[in-house]
Coordinates of C-alpha atoms and ligand atoms in Angstrom, one line a residue:
Chain J
M1 CA -74.2 40.0 226.5
T2 CA -73.8 44.1 226.8
A3 CA -70.6 45.4 226.3
L4 CA -68.8 45.4 230.0
S5 CA -71.1 45.8 232.8
R6 CA -73.8 49.2 232.3
A7 CA -75.3 48.3 235.6
G8 CA -74.2 48.6 239.2
A9 CA -71.0 50.0 240.5
A10 CA -67.8 47.7 240.6
V11 CA -66.8 46.5 243.7
P12 CA -63.6 49.0 244.7
D13 CA -60.8 47.3 245.8
I14 CA -59.3 50.4 247.4
A15 CA -60.9 52.8 249.8
F16 CA -61.6 56.6 248.0
E17 CA -59.3 58.2 250.7
D18 CA -56.5 55.6 250.2
R19 CA -56.5 56.3 246.7
M20 CA -56.3 60.0 247.0
A21 CA -53.5 59.5 249.5
T22 CA -51.2 58.2 247.3
V23 CA -51.2 61.3 245.2
E24 CA -49.3 64.4 246.3
F25 CA -50.6 67.6 246.7
R26 CA -48.8 70.8 247.7
V27 CA -51.7 72.7 248.8
A28 CA -52.0 76.3 248.1
P29 CA -53.2 79.0 250.6
D30 CA -55.8 80.3 248.1
A31 CA -58.7 78.5 246.5
H32 CA -57.8 78.2 242.3
I33 CA -61.2 76.8 241.9
V34 CA -64.4 78.4 243.4
V35 CA -68.0 77.1 243.5
D36 CA -70.9 78.9 243.6
G37 CA -73.0 76.8 246.0
D38 CA -76.1 79.1 245.0
S39 CA -76.2 78.7 241.6
C40 CA -76.0 74.7 241.9
R41 CA -79.3 74.9 243.8
G42 CA -81.3 74.6 240.4
C43 CA -78.9 72.3 238.7
T44 CA -80.6 68.8 238.1
T45 CA -77.1 67.2 235.8
R46 CA -75.1 67.2 238.9
A47 CA -72.6 66.1 236.4
C48 CA -69.4 67.4 238.6
V49 CA -70.4 65.5 240.9
T50 CA -70.2 62.1 238.8
A51 CA -67.0 63.0 236.7
C52 CA -64.5 64.9 239.2
P53 CA -61.6 62.4 239.2
A54 CA -61.0 63.7 242.9
N55 CA -64.6 63.5 244.1
L56 CA -65.0 67.2 245.5
F57 CA -68.3 67.9 244.8
V58 CA -70.4 66.8 247.8
P59 CA -74.2 67.5 247.4
T60 CA -75.9 69.0 250.4
S61 CA -79.1 68.1 251.9
D62 CA -80.3 71.4 251.2
G63 CA -79.5 71.0 247.3
G64 CA -76.4 73.1 247.4
I65 CA -72.7 71.6 246.7
L66 CA -69.9 71.6 249.0
F67 CA -66.7 71.7 247.4
N68 CA -62.9 71.5 248.4
Y69 CA -59.9 72.7 246.2
E70 CA -57.2 70.7 248.0
E71 CA -57.0 67.4 246.6
C72 CA -57.6 68.7 242.9
F73 CA -55.9 67.5 239.7
E74 CA -56.2 70.5 238.1
C75 CA -57.5 68.5 234.8
G76 CA -60.5 70.7 233.8
T77 CA -63.5 68.2 233.9
C78 CA -65.8 70.2 236.0
Y79 CA -66.1 73.2 234.4
M80 CA -66.0 71.2 231.2
V81 CA -69.2 69.5 231.9
C82 CA -71.0 72.3 234.3
N83 CA -73.9 73.7 231.9
T84 CA -74.5 76.5 234.2
E85 CA -73.3 79.9 233.8
G86 CA -71.2 81.2 237.1
A87 CA -71.5 78.2 239.0
I88 CA -67.6 77.4 238.9
T89 CA -64.6 80.0 238.6
W90 CA -61.5 78.2 237.8
R91 CA -58.0 78.7 237.5
Y92 CA -54.6 77.2 238.0
P93 CA -53.3 77.0 241.3
E94 CA -50.6 79.4 242.3
G95 CA -47.1 78.5 240.5
G96 CA -45.4 75.6 242.5
H97 CA -48.3 74.6 244.3
G98 CA -51.2 72.0 243.6
V99 CA -50.9 68.7 242.4
V100 CA -47.5 67.2 241.6
F101 CA -47.3 63.9 239.9
H102 CA -44.0 61.4 240.4
R103 CA -45.0 58.1 238.9
S104 CA -47.4 58.7 236.0
Chain V
M1 CA -38.0 89.3 237.4
S2 CA -39.7 92.1 234.8
A3 CA -37.6 90.8 231.9
T4 CA -37.2 90.6 228.0
F5 CA -36.6 87.8 225.7
D6 CA -36.8 87.0 222.3
C7 CA -39.4 84.0 222.8
V8 CA -41.4 83.2 225.4
V9 CA -42.6 79.4 225.4
V10 CA -45.5 78.8 228.2
G11 CA -45.6 75.1 229.7
A12 CA -42.6 72.6 229.7
G13 CA -44.3 69.8 228.3
P14 CA -43.4 67.8 225.2
A15 CA -44.2 70.8 222.9
G16 CA -42.8 73.6 225.2
S17 CA -39.5 71.8 225.7
A18 CA -39.2 70.7 222.1
A19 CA -40.1 74.6 220.8
A20 CA -37.4 76.1 223.6
L21 CA -35.0 73.6 222.6
V22 CA -35.1 74.8 218.6
L23 CA -34.9 78.3 219.5
A24 CA -31.9 78.0 222.0
R25 CA -29.9 76.0 219.7
A26 CA -30.5 78.9 217.5
G27 CA -28.8 81.4 219.9
K28 CA -32.1 83.0 220.7
R29 CA -33.0 84.0 224.5
V30 CA -35.9 82.0 225.2
A31 CA -37.8 81.5 228.6
L32 CA -39.3 78.1 229.3
V33 CA -42.6 79.0 232.1
E34 CA -43.5 75.9 233.8
R35 CA -46.5 76.1 236.8
G36 CA -45.3 73.1 238.3
P37 CA -42.6 72.6 240.7
F38 CA -40.4 70.5 238.2
P39 CA -41.5 69.8 234.0
G40 CA -44.0 66.5 234.3
S41 CA -45.2 67.2 237.4
K42 CA -48.8 68.5 236.2
N43 CA -48.5 66.0 233.5
M44 CA -50.0 62.4 233.2
Y45 CA -50.8 60.1 230.0
G46 CA -50.6 56.5 229.5
G47 CA -47.9 55.7 228.3
V48 CA -46.1 55.4 225.5
V49 CA -43.8 57.8 223.9
Y50 CA -43.2 56.8 220.0
G51 CA -39.7 58.2 220.0
R52 CA -39.1 58.4 215.8
V53 CA -39.7 62.5 215.9
L54 CA -36.7 62.4 218.4
D55 CA -34.5 61.2 216.2
T56 CA -33.5 64.4 214.5
L57 CA -34.5 66.8 217.5
V58 CA -32.0 64.9 219.8
P59 CA -30.1 62.5 218.3
G60 CA -29.1 59.5 220.2
W61 CA -32.1 60.1 222.1
E62 CA -32.6 56.3 222.6
Q63 CA -29.5 55.9 224.6
E64 CA -30.5 58.3 227.6
V65 CA -33.8 58.8 227.3
P66 CA -35.4 57.7 231.0
V67 CA -36.9 54.6 229.3
Q68 CA -39.1 52.0 231.6
R69 CA -39.5 49.1 228.9
W70 CA -39.8 49.4 225.1
I71 CA -42.6 48.1 223.7
T72 CA -42.3 44.9 221.9
R73 CA -45.8 43.8 222.1
R74 CA -48.9 45.6 220.9
A75 CA -52.6 44.1 221.8
T76 CA -55.9 45.5 220.8
M77 CA -58.3 44.0 223.1
V78 CA -62.2 43.9 222.6
L79 CA -64.3 43.4 225.8
T80 CA -67.7 42.2 226.8
E81 CA -68.7 41.9 230.5
T82 CA -67.4 38.0 230.3
Q83 CA -65.6 37.7 227.1
S84 CA -62.7 39.3 225.1
L85 CA -61.2 39.0 221.9
T86 CA -57.4 40.2 221.5
V87 CA -55.3 40.7 218.6
D88 CA -51.9 40.6 220.2
F89 CA -48.7 41.5 217.6
R90 CA -45.4 41.3 218.5
S91 CA -42.4 42.6 216.9
G92 CA -38.2 41.6 217.6
A93 CA -37.6 44.6 215.6
W94 CA -39.4 46.8 218.1
A95 CA -36.6 45.2 220.8
R96 CA -33.8 47.1 219.2
P97 CA -32.4 50.3 218.0
P98 CA -34.1 52.6 216.1
Y99 CA -37.2 51.0 218.4
N100 CA -40.9 52.1 218.1
G101 CA -41.8 53.2 221.7
C102 CA -41.3 52.9 225.0
T103 CA -42.8 53.4 228.3
T104 CA -41.4 56.2 230.2
L105 CA -43.0 58.6 233.2
R106 CA -43.8 61.7 232.3
P107 CA -42.1 63.5 235.6
D108 CA -39.0 61.7 234.2
F109 CA -39.4 62.3 230.7
D110 CA -40.5 65.8 230.4
A111 CA -37.7 66.7 232.5
W112 CA -35.3 64.8 230.8
L113 CA -36.4 67.0 227.5
A114 CA -36.6 70.3 229.3
G115 CA -33.2 69.4 230.7
K116 CA -31.9 69.5 226.6
A117 CA -33.7 72.8 226.2
E118 CA -32.1 74.2 229.7
A119 CA -28.5 72.8 228.2
A120 CA -29.0 74.2 224.7
G121 CA -29.4 77.7 227.0
A122 CA -33.2 78.3 227.4
V123 CA -33.8 79.7 230.8
L124 CA -36.3 77.0 232.4
L125 CA -38.9 79.0 235.2
C126 CA -40.7 76.3 237.4
S127 CA -43.0 77.1 240.0
T128 CA -44.2 80.0 237.7
T129 CA -47.8 80.1 236.5
V130 CA -48.3 82.2 233.5
T131 CA -52.1 84.4 234.1
G132 CA -52.5 86.3 231.0
L133 CA -51.2 87.8 227.5
R134 CA -49.5 90.8 227.4
R135 CA -50.7 93.0 224.4
D136 CA -50.0 96.3 223.1
D137 CA -52.9 98.4 221.5
T138 CA -53.2 96.7 218.6
G139 CA -53.9 93.8 219.9
R140 CA -50.6 92.0 219.2
V141 CA -49.3 89.5 221.7
T142 CA -45.7 91.0 223.4
G143 CA -45.3 88.5 226.1
V144 CA -46.6 87.0 229.4
C145 CA -48.0 88.1 232.8
T146 CA -47.0 85.8 235.6
D147 CA -48.0 85.3 239.2
R148 CA -44.7 86.0 240.2
P149 CA -44.0 90.0 241.6
G150 CA -43.4 92.1 239.0
G151 CA -43.4 89.2 236.9
E152 CA -44.0 90.1 233.2
L153 CA -42.1 88.5 230.5
G154 CA -41.8 90.4 227.4
A155 CA -40.8 89.0 224.0
P156 CA -42.0 89.6 220.5
V157 CA -43.0 86.0 220.1
V158 CA -44.9 83.5 222.5
I159 CA -45.7 80.1 222.1
A160 CA -48.6 78.7 224.1
C161 CA -47.5 75.1 224.7
D162 CA -50.2 75.5 228.0
G163 CA -51.8 71.8 227.3
V164 CA -55.2 70.4 226.7
N165 CA -57.2 73.2 228.9
S166 CA -54.8 76.2 227.1
F167 CA -56.5 79.1 228.8
L168 CA -53.9 81.5 226.7
A169 CA -55.3 80.0 223.0
K170 CA -59.1 81.2 224.8
E171 CA -57.9 84.5 225.5
A172 CA -56.7 84.9 222.6
G173 CA -59.8 84.2 220.9
L174 CA -58.3 81.2 218.8
Y175 CA -61.5 78.5 219.9
Q176 CA -64.1 79.3 218.1
S177 CA -66.1 76.9 220.1
F178 CA -65.5 74.7 222.7
D179 CA -67.3 71.3 222.7
P180 CA -67.1 69.0 225.3
A181 CA -67.8 66.1 223.7
N182 CA -64.4 66.7 222.0
F183 CA -62.8 66.1 225.2
T184 CA -62.0 62.5 227.3
L185 CA -61.2 62.4 230.9
G186 CA -58.3 60.1 231.4
A187 CA -58.2 58.3 235.0
K188 CA -55.4 56.0 236.4
E189 CA -53.4 53.8 238.4
V190 CA -50.0 52.6 238.7
I191 CA -49.6 49.4 240.3
A192 CA -46.6 48.1 241.6
L193 CA -45.5 44.5 240.7
P194 CA -42.0 42.6 241.2
R195 CA -40.2 43.0 237.5
D196 CA -40.1 39.4 237.1
E197 CA -44.1 39.1 237.8
I198 CA -44.3 41.5 235.3
D199 CA -42.5 39.7 232.7
R200 CA -44.2 36.4 233.7
R201 CA -47.9 38.2 233.4
F202 CA -47.1 39.5 230.2
G203 CA -44.9 37.1 228.5
L204 CA -41.7 39.4 228.5
A205 CA -38.1 39.4 228.9
G206 CA -35.3 42.3 229.9
D207 CA -36.5 45.4 228.6
E208 CA -39.2 44.4 226.6
G209 CA -42.8 45.9 227.4
A210 CA -46.3 45.7 226.7
D211 CA -49.2 48.0 225.2
I212 CA -52.9 46.8 225.4
E213 CA -55.6 49.3 224.1
I214 CA -59.0 48.0 225.2
V215 CA -62.3 48.8 223.5
G216 CA -65.7 48.2 224.9
A217 CA -64.4 48.5 228.7
T218 CA -66.0 51.7 229.7
A219 CA -69.6 50.3 230.1
D220 CA -72.1 53.1 229.1
V221 CA -69.4 55.6 228.3
A222 CA -68.0 56.4 225.1
G223 CA -64.2 55.7 225.4
G224 CA -61.8 53.1 226.2
G225 CA -59.0 51.3 228.3
F226 CA -55.4 50.6 228.4
V227 CA -52.7 48.9 230.5
Y228 CA -49.1 49.5 229.8
T229 CA -45.8 47.8 231.5
N230 CA -43.3 49.8 233.2
A231 CA -40.3 48.4 234.8
D232 CA -41.7 48.0 238.0
S233 CA -45.6 48.8 237.9
V234 CA -48.4 48.4 235.2
A235 CA -50.3 51.2 234.3
I236 CA -54.1 50.6 233.8
G237 CA -56.6 53.1 233.1
V238 CA -59.7 54.3 231.4
V239 CA -60.4 57.2 228.8
L240 CA -64.1 58.7 229.0
Q241 CA -65.9 61.1 227.0
L242 CA -66.9 64.1 228.9
P243 CA -70.8 64.6 228.5
G244 CA -71.4 60.6 228.5
L245 CA -69.3 60.5 231.6
A246 CA -71.5 62.7 233.4
R247 CA -74.6 61.6 232.1
S248 CA -73.5 57.9 233.1
G249 CA -73.7 58.3 236.9
R250 CA -70.7 56.2 236.9
R251 CA -67.5 57.5 239.1
P252 CA -64.1 57.0 237.0
E253 CA -62.7 55.1 239.6
D254 CA -65.8 52.6 239.5
L255 CA -64.8 52.0 235.7
I256 CA -61.4 51.5 236.4
A257 CA -62.3 48.9 239.1
Q258 CA -64.7 47.4 236.8
L259 CA -62.3 46.9 234.3
K260 CA -59.5 45.5 236.4
A261 CA -62.0 42.9 237.8
H262 CA -62.6 41.7 234.2
P263 CA -61.6 37.7 234.1
S264 CA -59.2 38.7 231.0
I265 CA -57.9 41.6 233.0
A266 CA -57.7 41.0 236.6
P267 CA -54.6 38.6 236.3
L268 CA -52.6 41.2 234.9
V269 CA -53.0 43.5 237.8
A270 CA -53.7 41.3 240.9
G271 CA -52.2 41.5 244.2
G272 CA -50.3 45.1 243.4
D273 CA -50.4 48.2 245.5
L274 CA -51.8 51.2 244.1
K275 CA -48.7 53.5 244.0
E276 CA -50.2 57.0 242.5
Y277 CA -53.8 57.7 240.8
S278 CA -54.1 60.7 238.7
A279 CA -56.2 62.2 236.2
H280 CA -55.9 64.6 233.0
L281 CA -58.0 65.8 230.0
I282 CA -57.5 64.8 226.4
P283 CA -58.2 66.8 223.4
E284 CA -60.0 64.0 221.0
G285 CA -61.9 66.1 218.3
G286 CA -58.8 65.6 215.9
Y287 CA -58.4 68.0 213.0
D288 CA -62.2 69.3 212.6
A289 CA -61.7 70.7 216.3
M290 CA -58.9 72.7 216.4
P291 CA -58.5 76.2 216.8
E292 CA -56.8 78.7 215.1
I293 CA -52.9 78.3 215.9
V294 CA -51.3 81.5 214.9
T295 CA -52.4 85.2 215.5
D296 CA -50.3 88.4 215.7
G297 CA -47.3 87.4 217.9
L298 CA -48.6 83.9 219.1
M299 CA -48.5 80.5 218.1
V300 CA -50.3 77.3 219.9
A301 CA -48.7 74.1 219.9
G302 CA -49.4 70.4 221.4
D303 CA -52.4 69.7 223.1
A304 CA -53.3 73.6 223.3
A305 CA -53.6 73.3 219.7
G306 CA -55.6 70.0 219.9
L307 CA -53.0 67.8 218.1
C308 CA -53.4 64.8 220.1
L309 CA -54.1 61.7 218.3
A310 CA -56.8 59.7 219.8
A311 CA -58.1 57.4 217.3
G312 CA -59.2 54.2 218.7
I313 CA -56.2 51.8 218.2
W314 CA -53.8 55.0 218.6
L315 CA -53.4 57.0 221.6
E316 CA -50.2 59.4 220.5
G317 CA -49.9 63.0 221.7
V318 CA -46.5 63.5 222.6
N319 CA -45.0 62.7 219.6
F320 CA -47.2 65.3 217.9
A321 CA -46.6 67.8 220.7
I322 CA -42.9 67.5 219.9
G323 CA -43.6 67.7 216.1
S324 CA -45.8 71.0 216.4
G325 CA -43.6 72.5 219.3
A326 CA -40.3 72.3 217.2
A327 CA -42.1 73.5 213.7
A328 CA -43.2 76.6 216.2
G329 CA -39.7 77.0 217.3
E330 CA -38.4 77.2 213.8
T331 CA -40.9 79.4 212.6
A332 CA -40.2 81.7 215.5
V333 CA -36.3 81.7 214.5
E334 CA -37.3 82.4 211.2
A335 CA -39.8 85.2 212.1
L336 CA -37.0 86.6 214.6
R337 CA -34.6 87.0 211.6
R338 CA -37.1 88.5 209.1
G339 CA -38.1 90.7 212.1
D340 CA -41.9 90.0 211.8
A341 CA -43.7 88.1 213.9
S342 CA -47.2 88.9 212.7
A343 CA -49.7 86.4 212.2
K344 CA -48.4 86.6 208.3
G345 CA -44.9 86.6 209.6
L346 CA -45.6 83.3 211.8
A347 CA -47.8 81.7 208.5
G348 CA -44.9 79.4 208.1
Y349 CA -46.0 77.5 211.3
R350 CA -49.1 76.3 209.9
R351 CA -47.0 75.2 206.3
R352 CA -44.8 73.4 208.3
L353 CA -47.2 71.5 210.3
E354 CA -49.3 70.8 206.9
S355 CA -46.0 69.4 205.3
S356 CA -44.9 67.0 208.1
F357 CA -46.8 64.3 210.0
V358 CA -48.5 66.5 212.5
L359 CA -51.2 67.7 210.0
R360 CA -51.1 65.1 207.4
D361 CA -51.5 62.5 210.0
H362 CA -54.8 64.2 211.5
R363 CA -56.2 65.4 207.9
K364 CA -56.1 61.8 206.8
L365 CA -57.7 60.6 210.3
R366 CA -60.3 63.5 210.8
R367 CA -62.9 61.3 210.6
A368 CA -61.8 58.7 213.4
P369 CA -62.7 60.4 216.3
H370 CA -66.3 60.6 215.5
F371 CA -66.3 56.9 214.6
V372 CA -64.5 55.7 217.0
L373 CA -66.6 56.9 219.9
S374 CA -69.9 56.4 218.0
E375 CA -72.1 54.3 219.5
R376 CA -71.9 50.9 217.4
V377 CA -68.3 50.9 217.4
Q378 CA -68.3 51.5 221.4
H379 CA -70.9 49.0 222.2
R380 CA -72.4 47.0 219.6
Y381 CA -69.6 45.7 217.4
P382 CA -67.6 44.6 220.7
A383 CA -70.4 42.0 221.5
V384 CA -71.0 41.1 218.0
V385 CA -67.6 39.8 217.5
C386 CA -67.0 38.6 220.6
D387 CA -70.4 36.2 220.0
L388 CA -69.4 35.2 216.6
V389 CA -65.7 34.2 217.7
E390 CA -67.8 32.5 220.6
Q391 CA -70.2 30.5 218.1
L392 CA -67.1 29.6 215.8
F393 CA -65.3 28.2 218.9
T394 CA -68.1 26.4 220.9
V395 CA -68.3 22.7 219.7
E396 CA -72.0 21.3 219.6
N397 CA -71.6 17.8 218.7
P398 CA -73.7 16.2 217.8
A399 CA -75.4 19.4 215.9
P400 CA -72.5 20.1 213.0
K401 CA -70.7 23.2 212.9
R402 CA -72.0 26.5 211.9
G403 CA -70.6 28.4 209.2
G404 CA -68.9 31.7 209.6
L405 CA -71.5 33.8 207.8
K406 CA -74.2 32.3 209.4
A407 CA -72.6 32.9 212.7
G408 CA -71.9 36.5 211.9
W409 CA -75.5 37.1 210.8
R410 CA -77.1 35.7 214.0
A411 CA -74.6 37.7 216.2
L412 CA -75.6 40.8 214.2
R413 CA -79.1 40.0 214.6
A414 CA -78.6 39.5 218.7
H415 CA -77.5 42.8 219.0
D416 CA -80.0 44.9 216.6
V417 CA -77.3 45.8 214.3
P418 CA -78.8 45.9 210.7
L419 CA -76.4 44.7 207.9
R420 CA -76.9 48.2 206.1
D421 CA -75.0 49.5 209.2
V422 CA -72.0 47.2 208.7
A423 CA -71.8 48.0 205.4
R424 CA -71.9 51.9 206.0
D425 CA -69.2 51.8 208.9
A426 CA -67.3 49.5 207.0
W427 CA -66.7 52.1 204.3
T428 CA -66.7 54.9 206.8
A429 CA -63.7 52.7 208.4
L430 CA -61.9 52.1 205.2
R431 CA -62.4 56.1 204.5
T432 CA -60.5 56.5 207.9
F433 CA -58.2 54.2 208.0
G434 CA -57.8 53.0 204.6
Ligands
FAD501 C1 -54.9 59.2 229.9 C2 -53.7 59.6 228.9 C3 -53.2 58.7 228.2 C4 -52.3 59.0 227.1 N1 -51.6 58.4 226.7 C5 -50.4 58.8 225.7 C6 -49.7 57.4 225.1 O1 -49.4 56.5 225.5 N2 -48.9 58.5 224.2 C7 -48.6 59.7 224.0 O2 -47.7 60.1 223.0 N3 -49.6 60.6 224.3 C8 -50.3 60.2 225.2 N4 -51.3 60.9 225.8 C9 -51.3 62.3 225.2 C10 -50.3 63.2 225.6 O3 -49.8 63.3 227.1 C11 -50.2 64.5 225.5 O4 -50.7 64.7 223.9 C12 -49.0 65.6 225.6 O5 -48.7 65.7 227.0 C13 -49.2 66.6 224.8 O6 -48.1 67.7 225.6 P1 -47.9 69.3 225.6 O7 -46.7 69.5 225.9 O8 -48.8 69.9 224.7 O9 -48.9 69.2 226.7 P2 -48.9 69.2 228.4 O10 -48.0 67.6 228.5 O11 -50.0 69.0 228.9 O12 -47.8 70.2 228.8 C14 -48.7 71.4 229.3 C15 -47.4 72.1 230.2 O13 -47.8 73.4 230.5 C16 -47.7 73.7 232.0 N5 -49.1 74.7 231.9 C17 -50.1 75.0 231.8 N6 -50.9 76.0 231.8 C18 -49.9 77.0 232.2 C19 -49.3 78.3 232.8 N7 -50.7 78.9 232.4 N8 -48.6 78.6 233.1 C20 -47.2 77.6 233.0 N9 -47.2 76.4 232.8 C21 -48.2 76.0 232.5 C22 -48.5 72.4 232.5 O14 -48.1 72.5 233.6 C23 -47.5 71.3 231.6 O15 -46.1 71.2 232.0 C24 -52.2 60.7 227.0 C25 -52.9 61.6 227.7 C26 -53.7 61.1 228.8 C27 -54.2 62.2 229.4
SF4_502 S1 -71.1 72.8 239.6 FE1 -72.0 72.6 237.7 S2 -72.9 70.5 237.5 FE2 -71.8 70.8 240.0 S3 -73.8 71.1 240.5 FE3 -73.3 73.2 240.5 S4 -74.2 73.8 238.5 FE4 -74.2 71.4 238.6
SF4_503 S1 -60.4 70.2 238.2 FE1 -60.6 68.1 237.8 S2 -60.0 67.3 240.3 FE2 -60.1 69.3 240.0 S3 -62.5 69.7 240.7 FE3 -62.5 69.9 238.6 S4 -62.8 68.0 237.9 FE4 -62.2 67.5 240.1

């Protein structure tokens, strides 16, 4: 026995959109995170794609990254795991906007 | 809204509200600035609040805290793919005042504590993001800038309680280095279940609650898992060390799904509806990863100062945030009285923390984060102990029983753990937790 399955993904019990639909986001007019897709082209780790809990980083077929700030937890994981200087510009959204937790 | 205060506290989490409460009670003009629309709206945790630290700060807190359940059952679980071993502790004493800890939701708890500060006279400014520090020519912090029009707030003392990402501590140059390996991502689901169903599944009655910490739950990623009971929901989540998560190719929600599918966990959460999914970082580096906590005109408290204790069997941050926030508040009151808010004038903050549980616990447990997140503790020992116990309890008549030592030896060999590593880790464990 190894520690809990190291292999394939578990069967999801809920679709990702439904998961995110449980969270309230008061979307700000301006993006608080900007991803420079060009900087991403040379990136081999794609750390953000794996680690972002909101799954907001989507690789494109031409080697870039598509990012949408709207359903973001403002956790900070992406800028911490990204090793490419300048790829991610990160700040908190305008006061009163962004994620609003009610039951956590 | 350009205005002047005796002190500006940034962040209405537990650290900030505790600091503002102390200052307001001392008659100081204090602003408590929060970027969320209400305190707690940006915050998630496991979560259990251990209330002893509130005994002196909010006497009678247990009568009014927005409690979900009082923790009377505390279990630590070790998992492999198909096995689990649980140490399950219950105490009747924890069901009665003065209690040990309670589950409570952060939007409720944080709003309650911020309300105490407000009632004492603090000015709570929600929906206001602090965008940077204001400083004079000498570099001394003299207030903050906010994203409200004309929104500078001046004060001789600023207390940064802005949480794990603390852009203020970074801006002030208080973090020498910032290593992602010192941070974990917590991702959690709150699953609705009827109250009596939770009572049945967890063996609880009335206001009793359960707290389960899990090791071996996170596949190749170093970290852990947790299950907590609220009144009519169960919180289940994983905590994942960042570089390991990034390398693993496994997504956070996938690791939660895998934990929920484990035969020992599935019956606890089966059939419930997901009510809220959430995520937040935890500073897990402990004492050795802390930033400087004082500079001219500025103190840093709570998660912003890395003061969360995440050491395997413990996951405590709210109490350390309250303890450090209150100490920063007391130090600010004293500095204002003496009219000296320079780094020297604020040096009492560190001394206060050193002599309280906040830094005594952190110093004592400084080796814990590294040890708990090590490969052997995370991946090999869970399998070794589960195999050992399985051998002891598997009846193989007509073969005679194998002795415990022999079973242990076989389990260690099966998982490639040399005896000298066990000896070394036992010694580390003793020095760390003893
Ligand atoms: C998954 C998980 C499980 C946990 N489990 C537990 C547990 O069971 N028990 C426990 O005791 N601890 C637990 N913790 C740790 C605990 O949540 C933290 O240690 C605690 O919340 C720290 O309090 P704080 O006041 O320092 O920071 P926070 O609670 O993070 O509060 C910071 C506040 O500052 C505000 N803010 C930040 N930046 C700005 C800005 N620029 N302008 C204005 N406002 C700002 C934020 O909106 C927030 O309200 C857990 C943490 C996680 C992530
Ligand atoms: S954001 Fe960073 S980690 Fe993500 S793809 Fe771009 S360079 Fe890589
Ligand atoms: S802050 Fe967190 S949720 Fe938002 S994009 Fe970055 S990793 Fe994703």
